Amino acid sequence: MGGSWFRLTTGALACLVLITAGLIFYELWMGSRPAWEQWGLSFIWRTEWNPVRGEFGALPFIAGTLLTSGMALVIALPVSLGIAILLTEFAPRAVRDPLIFIVELLAAVPSVVFGLWGIFVLAPVVQGTVMPFIAGSPLGYLPIFGEPGAGYTLLTASLILAIMIIPIIASLSREVLMTVPRDQREGALALGCTRWEAMRHVVLAYGRAGIFSAAVLGLGRALGETMATTMTIGNSLGLTFDYFEAGNSMTAIIANELREAASEIHVASLVAIGLILFALSFVLNSIGRLIIGRVSRGGV
Amino acid sequence: MGRFPRHSPAPRRLFMAGFTGAILFGLVACGGDGSEGGGRGGLTLNGAGATFAMPLISTWSSEYQAETGSRVNYNSIGSGGGIRAHTDRTVDFAASEAPLSPEQFANAPGTLTLPFTIGTVAIAYNVPGVEELRLSGEVLGAIYRGEIRRWSNPAIQELNPGSELPDTEIVVVHRSDGSGTTYVFTEYLSKLDPVWAEDVGFSTSVSWPRGIGGNGNEGVAGAIRNSRGSIGYVELSYLDALSLPAALIRNQEGEFLAPTLDGGTLAAETVVGQLPAGHEPWHEVSFTDPPGAGAYPISSFSYFFVYEELSTLGSRMTRERAESIVRWLEWAVTEGQRFNNEVQNAALPEALQERNLATLDRIRFNGDPIRTW
């Protein structure tokens, strides 16, 4: 009797989440219909964004979001894994506890604070030091790096995002690594593995699904981040693949232009970008789940 | 944002005014739909629109409440949002930095337009070693289009014969969010630079050919501060916060002027005689690049919008409410003007205040005139 009430209540609450997601999708769809009616799916790969002429397209913003989030993940993943491994395997207690505290504190810093720091500290450093250094190193030959310019670039936004997702990935990975059974580690060491080999072949292999899901969660945070991104990315309008240039992201363009968007098609185009972002996070998360499902047969 | 000099009072006052307004709004919003309650007057008026107008309107509304006991609640959701709320007839008045476009005017028939302040746009720059920089609209247009890319360009050098300009890249900074400041600035460029008018045009947000975008005046200010060789446009009130110099802009008389409140007022006075009546469309009103000595070339009005027949706002509108709307607007465009300078907005010329009163005389409730006092 009590059990069935309980089941009903929890069931209803779970449905509420589904209904909310459905309603969000419906509202985004209805709000963006004028844009889809005007350009159809080509809205996704159109590159023009001109509020004066009423021409809109989403590609520069999709590209900017993927480029910054992708680069953030590339930077953050090795760093986070390093932190996680240090914390679980090597650090003595006296170092470990304060370090864990600091990493978790970093996760609680509001994004606007990261954005401020980005404007006042990181952007000048990127302009004065980071970009000239990369341009002078062999990395500078990569086609993703052009001429260094002002400090508000895709690279600056990527760095901020990386710093923001490191605590998430690091603390989740640490928890994953802690679940690796002691016997497995000790077994590997007993078989004559070095510490590095035991780490690589046993601990990381065992936890790879968990680490992957930590990375997906970090990526999700990076995709949706608005404030810190718009404060550092430079908010230019053209399509660019150059990390030394100002870019834009899906979240930034919505945050920037929705308030003052006066024409119906402008608003609809911004909502359409919101819908694409919604779909993109959904797809990425699904892919993440799928891969976790596959990999986890061999581990956690 | 983070680095206002400690001793500079203006931005802090702006910030405090905005902050107080936001809290007030939050309190009222929590207490129901905001149309009941309030002090002695009982009624609370609701307005929405431009963020730029927030410091001025919240200063006004606290002074107005102190003087009359009536409350005015202003929600700074942006000009676009304010115009939408006005079109949907969900607010008592709306504020915007740009006049209604012909399309917007057609969607909100019966709109009266009342200019309530003059905003002035400063061109700030960060070029170490250059104490004074003189620019013209043509050169600004070429810089923002990317035709002029270096400070040492002969066109800039020609305007600044005495100074030594560095051979460095010009970093162009613009607003990333839609804004009335952008509207004025791009409208000015469109007037002086035919290529700009053809390729880009003017609006609250445009398709910028180049440059980095900063969010809000603070964002632009921050980007200019932190990028050597940069140039950008900000509302005059944010110039103090920048502690960077503003370029002198050439007006029609060939004078090079620094942005000032008086320069904006002088510019506005050049059009007061030719303004449309309150019930007519205002989209052609502009006094960028005005004639006349001392008139600063980049400034504009901010506007209130209100309906001529207030009974069209639905059942929540009563004669009492209609009267208090008219009294509030009358106070704002006349007596309230003495507070404008405090928040770095220029006051309206006398003649324009008279015109606004004539516009307010048009307001009706169920066909009966309201302003009978």
XYZ file of C-alpha atoms in Angstrom:
673
model
C 0.000 0.000 0.000
C 2.631 2.488 1.123
C 4.868 1.056 -1.581
C 2.453 1.764 -4.407
C 2.007 5.383 -3.296
C 5.710 5.753 -3.214
C 6.024 4.243 -6.673
C 3.323 6.545 -8.041
C 4.922 9.653 -6.586
C 8.395 8.882 -7.851
C 6.936 7.886 -11.222
C 5.107 11.204 -11.468
C 8.246 13.113 -10.544
C 10.223 11.234 -13.179
C 7.546 12.049 -15.766
C 7.869 15.710 -14.832
C 11.451 15.668 -16.116
C 10.342 14.103 -19.386
C 7.510 16.587 -19.766
C 9.851 19.501 -19.080
C 12.332 18.301 -21.697
C 9.474 17.784 -24.146
C 8.071 21.234 -23.493
C 11.480 22.855 -23.947
C 11.863 21.091 -27.267
C 8.350 22.101 -28.323
C 8.857 25.746 -27.371
C 12.206 25.899 -29.158
C 10.639 24.326 -32.208
C 7.656 26.700 -32.283
C 9.839 29.730 -31.597
C 12.259 28.891 -34.382
C 9.726 27.914 -37.053
C 9.998 31.127 -39.089
C 13.719 30.466 -39.523
C 13.185 26.839 -40.614
C 10.386 27.879 -42.942
C 12.564 30.481 -44.589
C 15.786 28.537 -45.044
C 14.975 24.918 -44.161
C 17.900 22.793 -43.026
C 20.311 25.033 -44.930
C 20.052 27.361 -41.915
C 22.540 24.989 -40.276
C 25.297 25.501 -42.853
C 24.584 29.058 -43.946
C 27.425 31.350 -42.879
C 25.904 34.804 -43.195
C 24.619 36.638 -40.122
C 23.270 40.054 -41.031
C 20.529 41.532 -38.841
C 20.223 44.577 -41.125
C 19.308 42.504 -44.185
C 17.550 39.725 -42.261
C 20.000 37.027 -43.439
C 20.868 34.416 -40.833
C 22.817 31.162 -40.677
C 24.165 29.024 -37.844
C 27.450 27.553 -39.115
C 29.920 30.112 -37.665
C 28.391 29.594 -34.218
C 28.230 25.799 -34.431
C 31.859 25.792 -35.580
C 32.916 28.162 -32.798
C 31.213 26.056 -30.131
C 32.745 22.813 -31.394
C 36.202 24.321 -31.904
C 36.410 25.859 -28.436
C 34.835 22.925 -26.584
C 36.967 20.430 -28.522
C 40.190 22.299 -27.837
C 39.187 22.732 -24.191
C 38.775 18.964 -23.900
C 42.118 18.312 -25.615
C 43.829 20.585 -23.099
C 41.832 19.572 -20.038
C 41.813 15.775 -20.382
C 45.550 15.091 -19.911
C 45.790 17.654 -17.115
C 42.765 16.220 -15.325
C 44.018 12.665 -15.662
C 47.364 13.767 -14.293
C 45.642 15.332 -11.293
C 43.451 12.274 -10.772
C 46.382 9.862 -10.953
C 48.491 11.991 -8.640
C 45.676 12.140 -6.123
C 44.885 8.436 -6.126
C 48.317 6.900 -6.598
C 51.131 9.122 -5.512
C 50.180 12.013 -3.280
C 50.733 11.627 0.454
C 47.728 12.431 2.583
C 49.051 15.829 3.641
C 49.144 16.955 0.022
C 46.117 15.059 -1.198
C 43.408 16.496 1.006
C 44.168 20.200 0.409
C 44.580 19.492 -3.309
C 41.202 17.766 -3.526
C 39.673 20.687 -1.692
C 41.203 23.211 -4.095
C 40.177 21.280 -7.204
C 36.622 21.043 -5.941
C 36.632 24.698 -4.987
C 37.570 25.530 -8.572
C 34.421 23.756 -9.737
C 32.324 26.071 -7.560
C 33.683 29.355 -8.951
C 30.904 31.148 -10.877
C 31.576 31.356 -14.588
C 31.327 35.141 -14.660
C 34.336 35.253 -12.348
C 36.267 33.091 -14.793
C 35.113 35.483 -17.513
C 36.393 38.525 -15.613
C 39.681 36.823 -15.008
C 39.729 35.978 -18.713
C 39.219 39.605 -19.723
C 41.683 41.156 -17.328
C 44.371 38.515 -16.939
C 44.205 35.779 -19.540
C 43.469 37.874 -22.647
C 46.542 40.119 -22.234
C 48.686 37.056 -21.489
C 47.366 35.264 -24.563
C 48.074 38.341 -26.674
C 51.510 39.055 -25.243
C 52.913 35.600 -24.509
C 50.885 32.572 -25.554
C 50.163 33.462 -29.175
C 53.702 34.677 -30.011
C 55.071 31.520 -28.345
C 52.820 29.164 -30.334
C 53.444 31.097 -33.550
C 57.203 30.775 -33.004
C 57.098 27.066 -32.147
C 56.560 24.159 -34.590
C 52.874 24.222 -33.557
C 52.619 27.515 -35.411
C 52.729 25.640 -38.733
C 49.407 23.972 -37.979
C 46.689 25.444 -40.201
C 44.544 26.169 -37.130
C 46.917 28.965 -36.077
C 47.165 32.131 -38.180
C 48.563 35.576 -37.469
C 48.505 36.548 -33.774
C 46.228 39.543 -33.133
C 44.213 40.815 -30.181
C 43.776 38.698 -27.050
C 40.115 37.825 -27.510
C 40.230 34.674 -29.593
C 38.960 31.114 -29.938
C 42.152 30.093 -28.130
C 41.435 32.342 -25.138
C 37.921 30.944 -24.832
C 39.261 27.382 -25.166
C 41.759 27.993 -22.366
C 39.077 29.410 -20.074
C 36.782 26.488 -20.841
C 39.628 24.041 -20.218
C 40.256 25.562 -16.792
C 36.541 25.370 -16.042
C 36.146 21.705 -16.957
C 39.385 20.437 -15.390
C 37.854 20.199 -11.885
C 34.864 18.260 -13.219
C 36.897 15.755 -15.190
C 39.595 15.486 -12.508
C 37.283 14.830 -9.589
C 35.113 12.346 -11.514
C 38.183 10.530 -12.848
C 39.616 10.383 -9.353
C 36.493 8.677 -8.100
C 36.644 6.246 -11.003
C 40.278 5.421 -10.312
C 39.518 4.869 -6.645
C 37.073 2.116 -7.562
C 39.809 0.082 -9.243
C 40.195 -2.937 -6.915
C 43.394 -3.077 -4.890
C 44.082 -6.681 -5.922
C 44.281 -5.728 -9.582
C 46.914 -3.094 -8.924
C 48.870 -5.290 -6.572
C 48.553 -8.209 -8.980
C 50.046 -6.156 -11.778
C 52.892 -4.981 -9.564
C 53.488 -8.527 -8.344
C 53.803 -9.673 -11.942
C 56.701 -7.285 -12.327
C 54.963 -4.291 -13.950
C 56.517 -0.907 -13.293
C 54.225 1.645 -11.683
C 53.694 3.292 -15.081
C 52.810 -0.036 -16.703
C 50.418 -0.924 -13.921
C 48.805 2.470 -14.319
C 48.485 2.253 -18.068
C 47.502 -1.359 -18.564
C 45.502 -2.025 -15.450
C 44.178 1.051 -13.685
C 43.411 3.260 -16.692
C 42.165 0.314 -18.723
C 39.849 -0.685 -15.903
C 38.500 2.825 -15.533
C 38.326 3.882 -19.168
C 34.542 3.950 -19.405
C 34.306 6.063 -16.296
C 37.000 8.421 -17.530
C 35.235 8.676 -20.855
C 31.982 9.610 -19.196
C 33.828 12.212 -17.114
C 35.152 13.670 -20.364
C 31.657 13.717 -21.894
C 30.312 15.530 -18.844
C 33.140 18.029 -19.096
C 32.404 18.537 -22.781
C 28.747 19.096 -21.979
C 29.702 21.815 -19.526
C 31.960 23.425 -22.140
C 29.267 23.328 -24.845
C 26.732 25.072 -22.679
C 29.032 27.596 -21.029
C 27.872 31.096 -21.910
C 29.228 33.845 -19.723
C 32.924 33.022 -19.694
C 32.827 32.208 -23.404
C 31.164 35.398 -24.531
C 33.492 37.473 -22.369
C 36.634 36.055 -23.971
C 35.821 34.704 -27.442
C 35.746 38.090 -29.207
C 32.237 37.733 -30.638
C 33.037 38.291 -34.292
C 30.521 37.183 -36.887
C 32.331 35.393 -39.725
C 33.179 31.695 -40.031
C 36.749 31.035 -38.894
C 38.879 27.999 -38.077
C 41.799 30.104 -36.874
C 42.351 29.855 -33.124
C 44.191 33.195 -33.182
C 41.102 35.019 -34.426
C 38.015 36.253 -32.642
C 35.140 33.808 -33.026
C 31.686 33.238 -31.679
C 29.673 30.460 -30.105
C 26.055 29.354 -30.085
C 25.576 30.361 -26.479
C 27.337 33.699 -26.956
C 25.285 34.847 -29.933
C 22.024 34.067 -28.125
C 23.117 35.841 -24.965
C 24.370 38.814 -26.959
C 21.586 39.441 -29.410
C 18.323 38.117 -27.984
C 17.653 41.124 -25.762
C 17.766 43.667 -28.545
C 16.572 41.486 -31.408
C 13.704 43.454 -32.858
C 12.606 41.606 -35.993
C 10.708 38.321 -35.836
C 13.148 36.455 -38.056
C 16.108 37.572 -35.940
C 14.483 36.189 -32.784
C 13.476 32.995 -34.606
C 17.032 32.492 -35.856
C 18.417 32.861 -32.332
C 15.875 30.371 -30.998
C 16.791 28.035 -33.869
C 20.406 28.158 -32.712
C 19.165 27.262 -29.233
C 17.364 24.274 -30.725
C 20.506 23.154 -32.557
C 22.498 23.441 -29.327
C 19.839 21.411 -27.511
C 20.007 18.731 -30.222
C 23.809 18.786 -30.260
C 24.096 18.200 -26.499
C 21.507 15.441 -26.818
C 23.425 13.701 -29.623
C 26.797 14.053 -27.901
C 25.432 12.658 -24.671
C 23.822 9.759 -26.510
C 27.091 8.950 -28.259
C 28.798 9.138 -24.894
C 26.286 6.705 -23.381
C 26.652 4.328 -26.319
C 30.423 4.213 -26.065
C 30.279 3.797 -22.311
C 27.904 0.895 -22.841
C 30.345 -0.714 -25.229
C 33.530 -0.094 -23.340
C 32.140 -0.938 -19.948
C 31.997 -4.625 -20.822
C 35.723 -4.540 -20.231
C 35.670 -2.423 -17.094
C 33.545 -0.225 -14.895
C 34.028 45.939 -14.758
C 36.755 44.815 -12.412
C 39.058 47.781 -12.683
C 37.206 50.997 -12.162
C 39.525 53.436 -10.457
C 38.515 53.616 -6.827
C 38.037 57.355 -6.771
C 35.822 57.550 -9.852
C 32.264 58.114 -8.640
C 30.239 58.036 -11.852
C 30.435 54.351 -12.783
C 29.829 53.341 -9.211
C 26.767 55.500 -9.070
C 25.586 53.993 -12.327
C 26.194 50.565 -10.970
C 24.437 51.285 -7.694
C 21.477 52.784 -9.482
C 21.208 49.753 -11.724
C 21.667 47.407 -8.828
C 19.085 49.124 -6.651
C 16.681 49.156 -9.562
C 17.190 45.458 -10.156
C 16.529 44.675 -6.508
C 13.477 46.891 -6.449
C 12.192 45.179 -9.527
C 12.857 41.782 -8.018
C 10.949 42.715 -4.845
C 7.987 44.014 -6.785
C 7.988 41.068 -9.147
C 7.879 38.707 -6.181
C 4.953 40.532 -4.681
C 2.484 39.686 -7.423
C 2.007 41.241 -10.834
C 3.347 44.566 -9.681
C 0.254 46.581 -10.422
C -1.014 46.681 -6.859
C 0.641 47.817 -3.669
C 3.098 50.654 -3.426
C 3.234 53.741 -1.263
C 0.692 56.469 -0.777
C -0.257 56.626 -4.457
C -1.277 52.993 -4.571
C -0.587 52.471 -8.268
C 2.621 51.051 -9.664
C 3.405 51.853 -13.277
C 5.233 49.297 -15.366
C 7.759 50.104 -18.052
C 10.300 48.074 -19.971
C 13.061 48.628 -22.465
C 16.593 49.877 -22.998
C 19.295 48.842 -20.545
C 21.176 52.056 -21.237
C 18.243 54.051 -19.779
C 18.229 52.040 -16.554
C 20.436 54.329 -14.411
C 18.487 57.418 -15.494
C 15.032 55.894 -15.120
C 15.788 54.320 -11.764
C 17.145 57.654 -10.496
C 13.962 59.267 -11.768
C 11.675 56.693 -10.272
C 13.168 56.995 -6.801
C 13.015 60.811 -6.972
C 9.505 60.635 -8.366
C 8.391 58.337 -5.592
C 9.908 60.652 -3.003
C 8.084 63.631 -4.504
C 4.712 62.115 -5.335
C 4.492 58.724 -3.654
C 3.837 56.979 -6.970
C 5.913 54.018 -7.929
C 7.424 53.350 -11.324
C 8.801 49.989 -12.060
C 11.257 49.786 -14.949
C 12.446 46.469 -16.305
C 15.605 46.879 -18.378
C 15.125 43.966 -20.749
C 16.616 45.770 -23.752
C 15.085 48.019 -26.391
C 13.981 45.061 -28.511
C 12.175 43.463 -25.583
C 10.687 46.816 -24.596
C 9.314 47.353 -28.099
C 7.857 43.838 -28.111
C 6.197 44.468 -24.741
C 4.838 47.743 -26.094
C 3.490 46.041 -29.229
C 1.865 43.341 -27.073
C 0.415 46.125 -24.888
C 1.702 44.519 -21.687
C 3.503 47.596 -20.293
C 2.376 51.143 -19.518
C 5.339 52.652 -21.350
C 8.458 51.449 -23.129
C 11.913 52.989 -23.554
C 14.270 52.554 -26.470
C 17.463 54.089 -27.786
C 16.284 53.800 -31.377
C 12.981 55.127 -32.784
C 10.415 52.599 -34.020
C 11.177 51.323 -37.509
C 8.358 51.726 -40.075
C 7.531 48.033 -39.595
C 7.478 48.311 -35.797
C 5.399 51.477 -36.044
C 2.864 49.683 -38.244
C 2.670 46.863 -35.682
C 1.906 49.295 -32.862
C -0.576 51.772 -34.349
C -1.391 54.755 -32.170
C 2.086 54.979 -30.651
C 3.287 58.335 -29.369
C 7.024 58.985 -29.342
C 8.627 61.156 -26.648
C 12.371 61.790 -26.600
C 13.523 61.813 -22.956
C 17.280 62.231 -23.015
C 20.273 62.686 -25.270
C 22.948 60.036 -25.298
C 26.449 60.784 -26.584
C 28.873 58.234 -27.986
C 32.603 58.538 -27.330
C 35.318 57.008 -29.496
C 37.902 55.682 -27.047
C 41.326 54.447 -28.080
C 44.361 52.805 -26.576
C 47.476 53.822 -28.466
C 50.421 54.320 -26.112
C 52.207 57.586 -26.787
C 49.348 59.231 -28.675
C 47.912 61.945 -26.434
C 45.477 63.421 -28.890
C 43.826 61.690 -31.807
C 41.698 63.444 -34.405
C 39.335 61.427 -36.556
C 36.612 61.984 -39.107
C 33.565 59.856 -39.904
C 35.054 58.836 -43.235
C 38.241 57.558 -41.595
C 36.288 55.805 -38.815
C 34.210 54.030 -41.466
C 37.334 52.918 -43.327
C 38.861 51.653 -40.062
C 35.746 49.668 -39.134
C 35.477 48.266 -42.681
C 39.109 47.183 -42.618
C 40.262 49.432 -45.455
C 42.521 51.222 -42.962
C 44.365 48.611 -40.897
C 47.339 50.421 -39.383
C 47.630 53.506 -37.211
C 50.315 54.934 -39.484
C 47.905 55.057 -42.446
C 48.277 58.337 -44.402
C 44.552 59.119 -44.002
C 44.899 59.159 -40.194
C 48.265 60.905 -40.351
C 46.745 63.644 -42.480
C 44.212 64.462 -39.745
C 46.970 64.418 -37.099
C 49.830 66.355 -38.626
C 51.634 66.966 -35.334
C 51.586 63.474 -33.815
C 53.701 60.449 -34.375
C 51.427 57.473 -35.022
C 52.865 53.984 -34.521
C 53.007 51.488 -37.380
C 50.899 48.926 -35.528
C 47.714 47.024 -36.305
C 44.426 48.737 -35.385
C 42.354 46.482 -33.140
C 38.705 47.313 -33.810
C 36.294 46.834 -30.888
C 32.506 46.885 -31.191
C 29.494 45.826 -29.137
C 28.622 42.158 -29.426
C 25.152 42.594 -27.960
C 22.430 44.470 -29.778
C 22.481 48.050 -28.575
C 21.225 51.559 -29.196
C 24.817 52.734 -28.976
C 25.579 50.552 -31.974
C 22.543 52.006 -33.735
C 23.800 55.583 -33.324
C 27.368 54.744 -34.213
C 26.514 52.759 -37.356
C 23.948 55.352 -38.394
C 26.681 57.970 -38.162
C 29.063 55.834 -40.231
C 26.334 55.235 -42.821
C 25.891 58.975 -43.191
C 29.558 59.747 -43.709
C 30.844 56.644 -45.445
C 28.830 55.602 -48.521
C 30.616 52.236 -48.722
C 29.577 51.501 -45.137
C 25.983 52.444 -45.933
C 26.040 50.096 -48.916
C 27.844 47.108 -47.336
C 26.804 47.178 -43.694
C 24.043 49.706 -43.005
C 22.791 50.565 -39.532
C 20.803 48.804 -36.827
C 21.046 47.802 -33.166
C 23.199 44.888 -34.307
C 24.947 44.744 -37.666
C 27.119 42.322 -39.577
C 30.535 43.657 -38.495
C 33.164 43.284 -41.213
C 35.945 42.887 -38.636
C 36.955 43.387 -35.038
C 36.262 41.884 -31.648
C 32.960 42.245 -29.842
C 32.633 43.182 -26.193
C 29.441 42.504 -24.267
C 27.949 45.756 -23.028
C 29.728 49.071 -22.614
C 31.827 47.445 -19.872
C 32.890 44.656 -22.223
C 33.958 47.119 -24.904
C 35.734 49.214 -22.275
C 37.591 46.152 -20.991
C 38.634 45.059 -24.470
C 39.986 48.534 -25.280
C 41.920 48.711 -22.022
C 43.519 45.345 -22.553
C 44.389 45.571 -26.237
C 47.172 47.872 -27.383
C 46.334 49.688 -30.571
C 42.586 49.360 -30.090
C 39.700 51.683 -30.852
C 36.056 51.368 -29.874
C 32.849 53.239 -29.133
C 31.192 53.562 -25.711
C 28.485 55.639 -24.087
C 29.990 58.843 -22.737
C 29.230 57.812 -19.143
C 31.644 54.883 -19.434
C 34.557 57.051 -20.487
C 35.508 57.781 -16.854
C 35.702 54.095 -16.172
C 38.078 53.616 -19.062
C 40.592 56.256 -17.983
C 41.611 56.237 -21.617
C 41.447 59.216 -23.945
C 38.580 59.842 -26.347
C 39.268 60.780 -29.939
C 38.288 64.237 -31.154
C 35.734 63.883 -33.935
C 35.412 66.313 -36.805
C 32.012 67.913 -37.203
C 30.485 69.647 -40.209
C 32.151 72.935 -39.310
C 35.552 71.261 -39.403
C 36.010 71.519 -35.618
C 37.522 68.547 -33.799
C 35.399 67.968 -30.688
C 35.722 65.841 -27.595
C 32.471 64.139 -26.536
C 30.576 66.238 -23.964
C 27.011 66.553 -22.732
C 26.839 70.099 -24.101
C 28.049 68.952 -27.498
C 25.186 66.455 -27.584
C 22.631 69.074 -26.553
C 23.869 71.518 -29.201
C 23.539 68.751 -31.769
C 19.977 67.981 -30.664
C 19.021 71.651 -30.870
C 19.761 71.617 -34.591
C 16.763 69.336 -35.225
C 14.249 70.480 -32.604
C 12.497 72.726 -35.139
C 12.017 69.935 -37.703
C 10.921 67.057 -35.522
C 7.764 65.132 -36.427
C 4.719 65.449 -34.157
C 4.430 62.893 -31.355
C 1.954 60.651 -33.186
C 3.947 60.556 -36.420
C 6.698 58.061 -37.293
C 10.163 59.057 -36.025
C 12.440 56.639 -37.846
C 13.977 59.409 -39.953
C 14.948 61.527 -36.955
C 18.684 61.794 -36.638
C 21.159 64.450 -35.569
C 24.391 62.657 -36.159
C 26.801 64.856 -38.111
C 24.756 67.996 -37.416
C 25.605 71.476 -38.690
C 26.624 74.212 -36.246
C 29.589 75.180 -34.122
C 30.213 73.042 -31.055
C 27.746 70.306 -32.069
C 29.263 66.878 -31.386
C 28.621 64.550 -34.332
C 27.699 61.207 -32.655
C 24.692 61.511 -30.365
C 20.998 60.648 -30.354
C 17.738 60.748 -28.433
C 16.377 57.967 -26.290
C 12.625 57.553 -26.538
C 9.561 56.698 -24.500
C 6.704 55.001 -26.333
C 3.153 55.204 -25.041
C -0.228 54.648 -26.650
C -2.368 57.606 -27.631
C -5.580 55.798 -26.598
C -4.760 54.135 -23.293
C -8.024 52.167 -23.082
C -6.556 49.882 -25.772
C -4.266 48.410 -23.104
C -7.090 46.216 -21.874
C -9.070 45.926 -18.693
C -6.150 46.600 -16.338
C -6.177 50.208 -17.597
C -8.368 52.585 -15.624
C -8.772 56.339 -15.864
C -6.801 56.642 -12.632
C -3.970 54.582 -14.037
C -3.998 56.497 -17.317
C -3.724 59.745 -15.383
C -0.770 58.560 -13.384
C 1.001 57.420 -16.575
C 0.624 60.886 -18.065
C 1.723 62.572 -14.819
C 4.807 60.389 -14.645
C 5.808 60.999 -18.262
C 5.197 64.716 -17.862
C 7.405 64.791 -14.759
C 10.163 62.783 -16.470
C 10.424 64.942 -19.576
C 10.275 68.257 -17.663
C 11.181 68.380 -13.956
C 13.040 65.075 -14.035
C 15.471 66.474 -16.582
C 17.453 68.146 -13.788
C 18.729 64.703 -12.756
C 20.048 63.807 -16.222
C 23.489 65.291 -15.755
C 24.037 63.213 -12.616
C 24.039 60.053 -14.699
C 25.897 61.589 -17.642
C 22.851 62.082 -19.845
C 22.221 65.451 -21.450
C 18.987 67.273 -20.568
C 16.424 68.039 -23.274
C 16.390 71.585 -24.676
C 13.458 73.695 -23.386
C 11.766 73.784 -26.791
C 11.710 70.003 -26.932
C 10.170 69.760 -23.456
C 7.347 71.964 -24.775
C 6.871 69.680 -27.761
C 6.704 66.658 -25.449
C 3.946 68.312 -23.415
C 1.995 68.876 -26.628
C 2.418 65.168 -27.382
C 1.168 64.233 -23.902
C -1.924 66.391 -24.540
C -2.919 63.898 -27.233
C -3.298 60.994 -24.784
C -6.891 59.847 -24.321
C -8.779 57.356 -22.194
C -11.989 56.150 -23.866
C -11.800 59.225 -26.073
C -11.550 61.743 -23.208
C -8.402 63.843 -22.916
C -6.380 63.145 -19.768
C -4.035 66.063 -19.353
C -6.626 68.618 -18.271
C -4.476 70.199 -15.583
